[in-house]
Short mmCIF file of C-alpha atoms and ligand atoms in Angstrom, two decimals:
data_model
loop_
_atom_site.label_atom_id
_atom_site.label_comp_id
_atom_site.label_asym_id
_atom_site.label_seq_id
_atom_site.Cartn_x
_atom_site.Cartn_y
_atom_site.Cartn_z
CA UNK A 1 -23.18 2.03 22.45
CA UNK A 2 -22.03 3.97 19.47
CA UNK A 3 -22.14 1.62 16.11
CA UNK A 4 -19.25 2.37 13.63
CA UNK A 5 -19.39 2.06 9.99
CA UNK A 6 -16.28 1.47 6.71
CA UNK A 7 -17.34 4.88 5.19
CA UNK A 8 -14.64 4.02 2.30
CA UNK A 9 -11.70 2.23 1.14
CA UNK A 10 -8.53 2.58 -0.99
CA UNK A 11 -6.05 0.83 -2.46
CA UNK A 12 -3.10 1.14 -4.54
CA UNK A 13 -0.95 -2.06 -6.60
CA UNK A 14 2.28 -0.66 -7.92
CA UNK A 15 2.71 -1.05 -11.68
CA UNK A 16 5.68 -3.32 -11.90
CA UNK A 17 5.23 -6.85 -12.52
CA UNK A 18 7.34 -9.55 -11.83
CA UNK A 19 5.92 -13.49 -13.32
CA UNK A 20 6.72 -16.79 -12.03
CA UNK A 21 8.95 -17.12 -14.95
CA UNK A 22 11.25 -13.74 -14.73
CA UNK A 23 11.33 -14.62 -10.74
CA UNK A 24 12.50 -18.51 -11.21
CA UNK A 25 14.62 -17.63 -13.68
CA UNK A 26 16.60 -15.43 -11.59
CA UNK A 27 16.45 -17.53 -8.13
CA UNK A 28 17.72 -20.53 -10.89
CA UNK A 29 20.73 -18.37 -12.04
CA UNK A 30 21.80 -17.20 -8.34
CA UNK A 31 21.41 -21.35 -7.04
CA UNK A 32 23.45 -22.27 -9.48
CA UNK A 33 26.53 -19.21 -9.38
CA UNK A 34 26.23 -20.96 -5.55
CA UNK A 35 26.51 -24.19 -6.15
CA UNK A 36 29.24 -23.65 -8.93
CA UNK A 37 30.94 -21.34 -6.76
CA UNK A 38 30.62 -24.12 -3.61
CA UNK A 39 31.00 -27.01 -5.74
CA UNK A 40 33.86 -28.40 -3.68
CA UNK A 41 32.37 -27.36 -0.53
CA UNK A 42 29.01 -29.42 -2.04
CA UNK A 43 30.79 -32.69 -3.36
CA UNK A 44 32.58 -33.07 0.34
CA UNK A 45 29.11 -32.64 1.63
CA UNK A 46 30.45 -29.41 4.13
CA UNK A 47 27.54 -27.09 2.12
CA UNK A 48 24.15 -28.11 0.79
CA UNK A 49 23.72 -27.76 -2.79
CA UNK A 50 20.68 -25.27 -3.57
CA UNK A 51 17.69 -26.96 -5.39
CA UNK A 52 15.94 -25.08 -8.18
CA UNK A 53 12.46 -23.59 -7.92
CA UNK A 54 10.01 -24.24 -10.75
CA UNK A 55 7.27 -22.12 -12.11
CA UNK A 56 5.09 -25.42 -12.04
CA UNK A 57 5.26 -25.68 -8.26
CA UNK A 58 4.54 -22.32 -7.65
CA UNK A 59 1.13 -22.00 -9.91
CA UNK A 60 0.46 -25.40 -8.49
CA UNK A 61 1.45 -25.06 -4.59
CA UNK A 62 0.12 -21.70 -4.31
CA UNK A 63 -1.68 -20.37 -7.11
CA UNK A 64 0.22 -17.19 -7.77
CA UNK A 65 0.98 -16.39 -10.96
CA UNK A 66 2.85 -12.89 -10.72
CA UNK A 67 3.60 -10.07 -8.17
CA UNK A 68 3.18 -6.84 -8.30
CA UNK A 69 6.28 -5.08 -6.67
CA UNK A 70 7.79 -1.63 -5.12
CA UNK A 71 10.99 -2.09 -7.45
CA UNK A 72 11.60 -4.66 -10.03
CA UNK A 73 15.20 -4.64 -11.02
CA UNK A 74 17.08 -5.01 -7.45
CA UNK A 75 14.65 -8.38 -6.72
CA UNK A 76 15.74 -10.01 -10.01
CA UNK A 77 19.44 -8.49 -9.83
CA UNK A 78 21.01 -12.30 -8.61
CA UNK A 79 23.42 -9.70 -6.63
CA UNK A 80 20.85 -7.85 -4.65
CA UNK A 81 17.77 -9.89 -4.61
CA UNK A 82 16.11 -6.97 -3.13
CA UNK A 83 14.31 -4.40 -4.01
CA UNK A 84 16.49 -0.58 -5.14
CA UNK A 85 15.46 2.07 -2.83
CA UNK A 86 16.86 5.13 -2.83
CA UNK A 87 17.56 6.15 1.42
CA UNK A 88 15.21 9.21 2.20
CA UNK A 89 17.09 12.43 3.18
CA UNK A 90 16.62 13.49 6.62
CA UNK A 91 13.96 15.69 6.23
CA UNK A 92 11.85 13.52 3.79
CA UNK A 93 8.55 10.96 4.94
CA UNK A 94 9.62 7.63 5.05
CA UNK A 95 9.16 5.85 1.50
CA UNK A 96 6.30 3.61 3.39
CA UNK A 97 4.53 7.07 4.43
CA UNK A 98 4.55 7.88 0.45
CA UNK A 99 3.20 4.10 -0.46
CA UNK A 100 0.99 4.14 2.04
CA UNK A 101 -0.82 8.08 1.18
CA UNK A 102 -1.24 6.46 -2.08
CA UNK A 103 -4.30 4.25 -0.72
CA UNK A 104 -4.89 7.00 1.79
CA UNK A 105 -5.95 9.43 -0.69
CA UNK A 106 -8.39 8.00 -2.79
CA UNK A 107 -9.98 6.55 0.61
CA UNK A 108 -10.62 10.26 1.93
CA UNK A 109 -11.53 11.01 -1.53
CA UNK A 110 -14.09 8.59 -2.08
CA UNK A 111 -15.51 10.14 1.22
CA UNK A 112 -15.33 13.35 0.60
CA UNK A 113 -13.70 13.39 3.84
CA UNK A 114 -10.99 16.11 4.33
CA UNK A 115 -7.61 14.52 6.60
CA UNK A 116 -8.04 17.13 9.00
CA UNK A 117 -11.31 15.72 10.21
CA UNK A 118 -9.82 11.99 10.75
CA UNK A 119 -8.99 12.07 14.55
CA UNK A 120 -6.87 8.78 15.12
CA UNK A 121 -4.37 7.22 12.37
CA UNK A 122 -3.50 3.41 12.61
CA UNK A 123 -0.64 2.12 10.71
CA UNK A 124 -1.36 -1.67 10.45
CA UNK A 125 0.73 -3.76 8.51
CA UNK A 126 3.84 -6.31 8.62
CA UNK A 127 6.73 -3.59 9.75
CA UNK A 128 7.57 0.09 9.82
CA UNK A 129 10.44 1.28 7.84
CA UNK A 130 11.30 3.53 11.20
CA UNK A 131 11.40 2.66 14.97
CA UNK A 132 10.14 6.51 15.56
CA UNK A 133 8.60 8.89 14.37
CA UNK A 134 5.78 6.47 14.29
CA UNK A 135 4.89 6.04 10.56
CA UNK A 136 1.46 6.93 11.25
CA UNK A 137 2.93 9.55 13.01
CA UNK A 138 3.90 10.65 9.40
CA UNK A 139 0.61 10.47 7.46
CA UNK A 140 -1.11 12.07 10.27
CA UNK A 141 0.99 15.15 9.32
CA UNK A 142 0.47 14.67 5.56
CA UNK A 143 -3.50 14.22 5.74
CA UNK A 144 -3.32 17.28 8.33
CA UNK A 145 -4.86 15.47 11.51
CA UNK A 146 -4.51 16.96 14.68
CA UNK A 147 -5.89 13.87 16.60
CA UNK A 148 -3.88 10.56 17.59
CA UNK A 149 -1.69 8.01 15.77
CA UNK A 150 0.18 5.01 16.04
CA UNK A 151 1.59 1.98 14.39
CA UNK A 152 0.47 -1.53 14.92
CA UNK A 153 1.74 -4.99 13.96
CA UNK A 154 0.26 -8.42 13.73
CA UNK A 155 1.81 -9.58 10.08
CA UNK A 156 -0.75 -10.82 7.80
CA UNK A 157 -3.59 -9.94 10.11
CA UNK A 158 -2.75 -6.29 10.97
CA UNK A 159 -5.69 -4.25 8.82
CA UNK A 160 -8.80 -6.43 10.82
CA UNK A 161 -6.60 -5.60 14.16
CA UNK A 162 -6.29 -1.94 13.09
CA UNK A 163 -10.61 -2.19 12.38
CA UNK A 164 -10.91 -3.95 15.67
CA UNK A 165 -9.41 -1.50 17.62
CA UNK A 166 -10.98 1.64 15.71
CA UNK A 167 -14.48 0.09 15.94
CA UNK A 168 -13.73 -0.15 19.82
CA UNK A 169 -12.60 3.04 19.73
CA UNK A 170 -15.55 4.71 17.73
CA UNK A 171 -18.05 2.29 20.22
CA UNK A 172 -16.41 3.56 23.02
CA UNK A 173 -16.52 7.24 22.37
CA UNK A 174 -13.00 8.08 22.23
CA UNK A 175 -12.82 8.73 18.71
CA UNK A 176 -15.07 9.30 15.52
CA UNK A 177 -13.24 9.10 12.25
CA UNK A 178 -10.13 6.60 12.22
CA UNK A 179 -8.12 5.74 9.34
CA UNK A 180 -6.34 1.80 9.29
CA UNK A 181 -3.52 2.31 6.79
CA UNK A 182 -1.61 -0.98 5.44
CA UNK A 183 1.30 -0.21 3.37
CA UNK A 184 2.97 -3.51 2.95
CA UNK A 185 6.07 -3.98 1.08
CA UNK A 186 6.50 -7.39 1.90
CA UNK A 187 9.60 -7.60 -1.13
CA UNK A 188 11.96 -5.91 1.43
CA UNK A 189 10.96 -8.50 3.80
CA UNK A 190 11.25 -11.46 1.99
CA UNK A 191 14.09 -13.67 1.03
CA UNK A 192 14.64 -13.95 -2.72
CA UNK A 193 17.12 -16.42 -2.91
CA UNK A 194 15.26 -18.87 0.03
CA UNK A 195 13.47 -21.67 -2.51
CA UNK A 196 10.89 -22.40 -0.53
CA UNK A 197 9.47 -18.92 0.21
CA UNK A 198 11.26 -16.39 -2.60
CA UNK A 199 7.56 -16.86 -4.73
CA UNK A 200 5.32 -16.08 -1.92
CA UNK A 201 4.95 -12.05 -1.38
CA UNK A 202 3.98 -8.69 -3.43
CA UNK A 203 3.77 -5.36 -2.21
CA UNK A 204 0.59 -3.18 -2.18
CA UNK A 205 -1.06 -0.67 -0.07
CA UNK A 206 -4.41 -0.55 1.62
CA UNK A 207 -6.58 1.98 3.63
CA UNK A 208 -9.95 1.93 5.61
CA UNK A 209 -11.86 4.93 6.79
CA UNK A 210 -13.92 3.85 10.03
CA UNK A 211 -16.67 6.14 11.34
CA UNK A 212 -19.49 6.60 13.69
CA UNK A 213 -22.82 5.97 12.56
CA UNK A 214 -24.54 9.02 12.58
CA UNK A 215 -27.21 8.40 9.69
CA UNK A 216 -24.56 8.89 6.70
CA UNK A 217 -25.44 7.22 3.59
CA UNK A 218 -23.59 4.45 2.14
CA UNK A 219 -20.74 2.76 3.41
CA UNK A 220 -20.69 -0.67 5.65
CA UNK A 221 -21.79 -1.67 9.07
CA UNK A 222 -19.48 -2.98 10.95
CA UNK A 223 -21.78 -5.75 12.71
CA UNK A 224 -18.81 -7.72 14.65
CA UNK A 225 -15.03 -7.75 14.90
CA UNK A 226 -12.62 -10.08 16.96
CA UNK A 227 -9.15 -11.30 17.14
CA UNK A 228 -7.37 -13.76 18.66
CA UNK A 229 -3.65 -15.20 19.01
CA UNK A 230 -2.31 -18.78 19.31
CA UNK A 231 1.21 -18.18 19.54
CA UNK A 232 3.45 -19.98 16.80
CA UNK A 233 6.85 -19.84 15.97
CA UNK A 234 6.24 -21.58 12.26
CA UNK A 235 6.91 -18.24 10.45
CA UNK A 236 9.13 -15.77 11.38
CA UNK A 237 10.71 -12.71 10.09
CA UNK A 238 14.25 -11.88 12.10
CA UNK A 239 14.41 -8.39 10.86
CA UNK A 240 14.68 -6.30 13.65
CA UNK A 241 17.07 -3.36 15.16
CA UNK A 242 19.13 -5.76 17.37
CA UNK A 243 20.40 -6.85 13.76
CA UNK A 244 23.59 -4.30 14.11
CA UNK A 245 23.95 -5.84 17.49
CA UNK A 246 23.59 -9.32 16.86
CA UNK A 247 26.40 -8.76 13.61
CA UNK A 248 28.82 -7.52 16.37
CA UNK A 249 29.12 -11.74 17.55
CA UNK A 250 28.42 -13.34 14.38
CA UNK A 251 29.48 -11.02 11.14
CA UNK A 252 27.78 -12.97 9.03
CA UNK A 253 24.33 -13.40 10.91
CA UNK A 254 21.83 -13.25 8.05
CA UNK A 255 18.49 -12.55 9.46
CA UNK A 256 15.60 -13.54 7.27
CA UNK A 257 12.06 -14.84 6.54
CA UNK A 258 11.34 -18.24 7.41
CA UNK A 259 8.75 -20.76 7.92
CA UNK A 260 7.45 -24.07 7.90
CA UNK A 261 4.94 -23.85 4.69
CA UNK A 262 3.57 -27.11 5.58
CA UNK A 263 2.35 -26.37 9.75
CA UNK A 264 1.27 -22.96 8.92
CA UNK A 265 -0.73 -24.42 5.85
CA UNK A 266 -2.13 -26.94 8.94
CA UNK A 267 -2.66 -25.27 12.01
CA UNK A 268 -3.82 -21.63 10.25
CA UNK A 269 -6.38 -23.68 8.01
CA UNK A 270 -7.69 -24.92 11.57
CA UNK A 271 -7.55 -22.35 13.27
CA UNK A 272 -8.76 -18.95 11.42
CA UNK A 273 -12.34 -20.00 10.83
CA UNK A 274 -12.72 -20.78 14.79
CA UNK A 275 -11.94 -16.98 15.01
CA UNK A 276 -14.61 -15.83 12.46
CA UNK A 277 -17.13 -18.51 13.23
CA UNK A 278 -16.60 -17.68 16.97
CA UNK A 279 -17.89 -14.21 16.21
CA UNK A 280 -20.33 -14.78 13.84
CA UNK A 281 -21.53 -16.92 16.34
CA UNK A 282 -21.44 -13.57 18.76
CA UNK A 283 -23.35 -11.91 16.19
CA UNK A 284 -26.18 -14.33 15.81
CA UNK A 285 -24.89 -14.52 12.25
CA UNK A 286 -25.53 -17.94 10.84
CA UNK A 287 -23.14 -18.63 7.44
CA UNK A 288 -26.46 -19.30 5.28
CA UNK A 289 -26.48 -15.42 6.09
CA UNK A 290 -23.21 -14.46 4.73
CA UNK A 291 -23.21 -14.01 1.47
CA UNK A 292 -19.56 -13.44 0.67
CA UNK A 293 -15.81 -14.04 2.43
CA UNK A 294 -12.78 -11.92 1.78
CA UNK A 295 -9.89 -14.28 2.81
CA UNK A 296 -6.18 -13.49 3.47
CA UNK A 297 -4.81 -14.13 0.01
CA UNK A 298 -1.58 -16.64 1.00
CA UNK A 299 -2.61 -20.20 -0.37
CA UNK A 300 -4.91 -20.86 -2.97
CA UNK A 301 -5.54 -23.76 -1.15
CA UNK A 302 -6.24 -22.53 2.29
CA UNK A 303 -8.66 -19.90 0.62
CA UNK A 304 -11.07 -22.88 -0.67
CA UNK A 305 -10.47 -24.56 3.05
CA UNK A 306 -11.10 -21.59 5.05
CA UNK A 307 -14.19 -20.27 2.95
CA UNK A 308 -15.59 -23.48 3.38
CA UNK A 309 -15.22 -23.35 7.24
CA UNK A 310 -16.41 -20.24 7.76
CA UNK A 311 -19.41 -20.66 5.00
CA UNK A 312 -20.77 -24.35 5.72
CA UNK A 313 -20.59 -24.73 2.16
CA UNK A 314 -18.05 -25.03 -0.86
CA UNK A 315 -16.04 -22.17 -2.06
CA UNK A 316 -16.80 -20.48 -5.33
CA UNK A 317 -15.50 -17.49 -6.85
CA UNK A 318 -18.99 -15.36 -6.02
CA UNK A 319 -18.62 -16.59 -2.48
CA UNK A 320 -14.87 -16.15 -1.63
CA UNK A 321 -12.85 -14.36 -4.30
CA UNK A 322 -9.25 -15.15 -4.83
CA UNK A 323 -6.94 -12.52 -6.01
CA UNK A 324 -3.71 -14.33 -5.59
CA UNK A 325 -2.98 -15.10 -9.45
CA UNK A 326 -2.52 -11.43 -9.63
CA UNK A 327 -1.10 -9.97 -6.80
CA UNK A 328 0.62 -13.12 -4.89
CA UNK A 329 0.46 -12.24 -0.69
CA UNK A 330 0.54 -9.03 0.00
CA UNK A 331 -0.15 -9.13 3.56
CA UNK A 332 -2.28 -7.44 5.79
CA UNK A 333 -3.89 -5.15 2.37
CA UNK A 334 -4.88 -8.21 0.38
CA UNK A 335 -8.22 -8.63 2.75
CA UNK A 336 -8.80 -5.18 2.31
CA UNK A 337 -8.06 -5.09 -1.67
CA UNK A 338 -10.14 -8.40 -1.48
CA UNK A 339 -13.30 -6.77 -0.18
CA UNK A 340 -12.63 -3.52 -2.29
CA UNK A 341 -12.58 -5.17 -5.37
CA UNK A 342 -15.22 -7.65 -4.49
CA UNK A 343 -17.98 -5.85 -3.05
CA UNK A 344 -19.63 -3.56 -5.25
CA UNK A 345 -22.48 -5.75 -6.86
CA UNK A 346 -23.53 -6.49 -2.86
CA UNK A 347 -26.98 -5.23 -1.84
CA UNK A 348 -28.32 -3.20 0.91
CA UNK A 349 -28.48 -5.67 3.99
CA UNK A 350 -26.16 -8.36 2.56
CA UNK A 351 -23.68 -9.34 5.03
CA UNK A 352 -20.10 -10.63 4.63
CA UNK A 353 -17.09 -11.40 6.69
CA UNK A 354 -13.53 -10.36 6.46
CA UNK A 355 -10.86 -13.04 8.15
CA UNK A 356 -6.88 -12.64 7.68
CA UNK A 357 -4.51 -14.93 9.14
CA UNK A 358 -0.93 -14.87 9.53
CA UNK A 359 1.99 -15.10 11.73
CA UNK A 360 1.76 -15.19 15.59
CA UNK A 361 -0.25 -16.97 14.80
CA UNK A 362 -2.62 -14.24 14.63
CA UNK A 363 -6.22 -13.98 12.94
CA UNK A 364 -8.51 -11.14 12.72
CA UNK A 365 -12.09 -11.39 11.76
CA UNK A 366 -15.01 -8.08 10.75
CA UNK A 367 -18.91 -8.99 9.66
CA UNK A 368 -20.06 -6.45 7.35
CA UNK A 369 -23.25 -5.22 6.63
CA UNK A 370 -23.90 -3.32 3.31
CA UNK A 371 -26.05 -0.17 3.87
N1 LIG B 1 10.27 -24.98 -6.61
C1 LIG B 1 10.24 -26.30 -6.84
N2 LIG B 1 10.05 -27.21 -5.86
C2 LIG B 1 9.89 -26.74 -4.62
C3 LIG B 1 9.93 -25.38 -4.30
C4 LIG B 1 10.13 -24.48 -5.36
N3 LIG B 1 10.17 -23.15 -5.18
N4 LIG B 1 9.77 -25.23 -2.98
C5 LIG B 1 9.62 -26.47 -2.47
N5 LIG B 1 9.69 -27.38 -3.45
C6 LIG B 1 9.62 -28.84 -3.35
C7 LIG B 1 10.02 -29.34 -1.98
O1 LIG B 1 11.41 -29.52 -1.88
C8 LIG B 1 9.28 -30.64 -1.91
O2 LIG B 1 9.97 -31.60 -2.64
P1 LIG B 1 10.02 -33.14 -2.17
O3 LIG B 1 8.59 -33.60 -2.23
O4 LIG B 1 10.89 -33.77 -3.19
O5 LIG B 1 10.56 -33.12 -0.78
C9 LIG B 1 7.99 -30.37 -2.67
O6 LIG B 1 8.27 -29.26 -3.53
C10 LIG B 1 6.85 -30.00 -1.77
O7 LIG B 1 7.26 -28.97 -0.86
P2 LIG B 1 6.37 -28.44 0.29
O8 LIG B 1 7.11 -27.44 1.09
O9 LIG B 1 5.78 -29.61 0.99
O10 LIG B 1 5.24 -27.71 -0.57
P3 LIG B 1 3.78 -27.33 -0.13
O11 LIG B 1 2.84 -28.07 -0.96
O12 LIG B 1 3.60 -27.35 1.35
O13 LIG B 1 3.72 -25.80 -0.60
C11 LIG B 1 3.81 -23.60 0.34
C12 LIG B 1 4.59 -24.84 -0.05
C13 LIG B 1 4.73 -22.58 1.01
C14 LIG B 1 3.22 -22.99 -0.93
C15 LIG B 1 2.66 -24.01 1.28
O14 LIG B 1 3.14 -24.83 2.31
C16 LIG B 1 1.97 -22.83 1.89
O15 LIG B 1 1.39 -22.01 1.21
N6 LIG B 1 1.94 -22.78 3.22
C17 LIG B 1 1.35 -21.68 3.92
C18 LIG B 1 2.36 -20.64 4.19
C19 LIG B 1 1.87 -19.26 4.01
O16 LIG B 1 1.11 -18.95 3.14
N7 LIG B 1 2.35 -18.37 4.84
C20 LIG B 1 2.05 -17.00 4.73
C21 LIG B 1 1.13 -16.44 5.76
S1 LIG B 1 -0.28 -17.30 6.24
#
């Protein structure tokens, strides 16, 4: 069987910041227009008053301490609460296309690789600003492919299902050069004015350049991948095309972002190291072995529980980075960004494992070897 190896990786953050204190500041102001605004509604107990967020909690419950974003002004505007994006003319790429060639680029660049010579695109992340054309459909065009695309989706965990199914692909012979793409812009997912998760997401875009071993230099074995599913309904993002539809019974139907923080915090800290332990295991990769973890950056929290889980021993900083201060979750990229940023000082030989967790529930899981 055909072995495949990460030949490269790229990222991109956007430059716009927003802090725990801009963001609270501005969920504070809308909660209270709405409970000044309701205040009858409120005192006869017909409405629930909205409680205020704190910038304690957040660096406390999660340990994020900003968020990089797509757009700054429209999130904090107590009006919009979302993020100002200007709709593409008919002929233009989607503005996910453009976010996402931004980690693209460097990726094939790093390589040396030209686009034309990538033979299946994967677009893995959260959601797809289109239904069709496929937004990988769109970056195959713009890197000049003439192979295969299509777009995937398992929330947080969609970059290791995107490297699961191009290392099966590679192994299998049906492809040689793939490219996993994970432009998330979780801000237009999210709900700003929702307390309990408007702190939670950033945006930021990811890419990973799979190819077959054939005695290249540098680069990463890919010594294992797996995923696996145990359905949840604990977080869930309504979103969705039958929106228009649903509006047509209920005008004011709201879809949004939810979840129980508490049960996913539970049953994901259970279950995501069974995933990567029940490869490693596959392997014959014992965690002594493993030098390092990239986690799924969504809970500071989970990050030290998980590491330890999947380690056998506690988490440090050298063994299990955390880059959710910075960057707060960005999804399916932040395991990608994770290992990026995090990898360079590793040694020919070292092994480490990738796991990302999220919604479904679903949890993907990659050893890596460095070459
Ligand atoms: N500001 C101030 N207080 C807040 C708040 C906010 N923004 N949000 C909630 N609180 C309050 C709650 O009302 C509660 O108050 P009470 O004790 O008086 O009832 C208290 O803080 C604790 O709330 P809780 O929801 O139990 O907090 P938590 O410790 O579980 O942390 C999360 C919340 C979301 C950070 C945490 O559950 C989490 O990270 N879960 C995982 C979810 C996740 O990461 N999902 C993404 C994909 S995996």
């Amino acid at each position: 069987m055909r072995k495949s190896i990460i030949r490269s990786t790229g990222h991109y953050i956007p430059e716009a910041v927003i802090t725990n204190e801009e963001l609270v500041a501005s969920y504070n102001a809308w909660a209270e227009r709405f409970n000044s605004d309701n205040a009858a509604a409120i005192a006869s107990g017909d409405m629930a008053e909205q409680l205020l967020s704190s910038v304690d909690f957040i660096k406390n419950a999660s340990g994020i301490e900003r968020r990089h974003v797509v757009e700054k002004s429209g999130i904090l505007n107590i009006d919009t609460m979302t993020p100002k994006i200007a709709p593409r003319a008919f002929e233009e790429v989607a503005f996910q296309a453009e976010f996402a060639m931004k980690a693209v680029t460097p990726a094939l660049e790093k390589a040396g690789v030209s686009g034309a010579d990538v033979d299946g695109v994967i677009v893995a992340s959260s959601a797809q600003q289109r239904n069709f054309p496929g937004l990988a459909c769109e970056i195959q065009e713009m890197i000049g492919s003439n192979g295969f695309s299509f777009d995937l989706t398992m929330a947080c965990a969609s970059a290791l299902y995107g490297l699961h199914i191009a290392n099966g692909m590679i192994q299998s012979g049906q492809a040689r050069r793939m490219l996993v793409c994970s432009p998330e812009i979780m801000t237009c997912i999210n709900v700003h004015s929702r307390r309990d998760v408007h702190f939670i997401f950033g945006d930021a875009s990811s890419a990973i350049l799979v190819e077959a071993d054939e005695g290249q230099d540098g680069g990463w074995d890919v010594v294992g991948t797996h995923c696996q599913n145990k359905y949840s309904i604990a977080l869930r993002s309504d979103f969705g095309f039958i929106n228009a539809a649903e509006r047509t019974v209920q005008p004011d139907y709201a879809p949004g972002l939810d979840q129980d923080g508490h049960k996913v915090f539970k049953d994901v800290v259970g279950f995501a190291p069974t995933v990567a332990r029940t490869m490693m295991q596959d392997i014959g990769l014992e965690p002594a072995d493993v030098r390092r973890t990239w986690l799924h950056q969504a809970n500071i929290r989970m990050v030290d529980m998980i590491a330890k889980r999947i380690l056998g021993r506690d988490r440090t900083e050298e063994n299990a980075p955390g880059i959710l201060h910075e960057y707060g979750n960005t999804s399916s990229s932040s395991v990608v960004i994770n290992f990026e940023q995090n990898s360079e000082d590793m040694a020919s030989g070292e092994h480490g494992v990738m796991c990302a967790f999220g919604a479904g529930y679903g949890v993907g899981a990659a050893a890596v070897r460095k070459r």
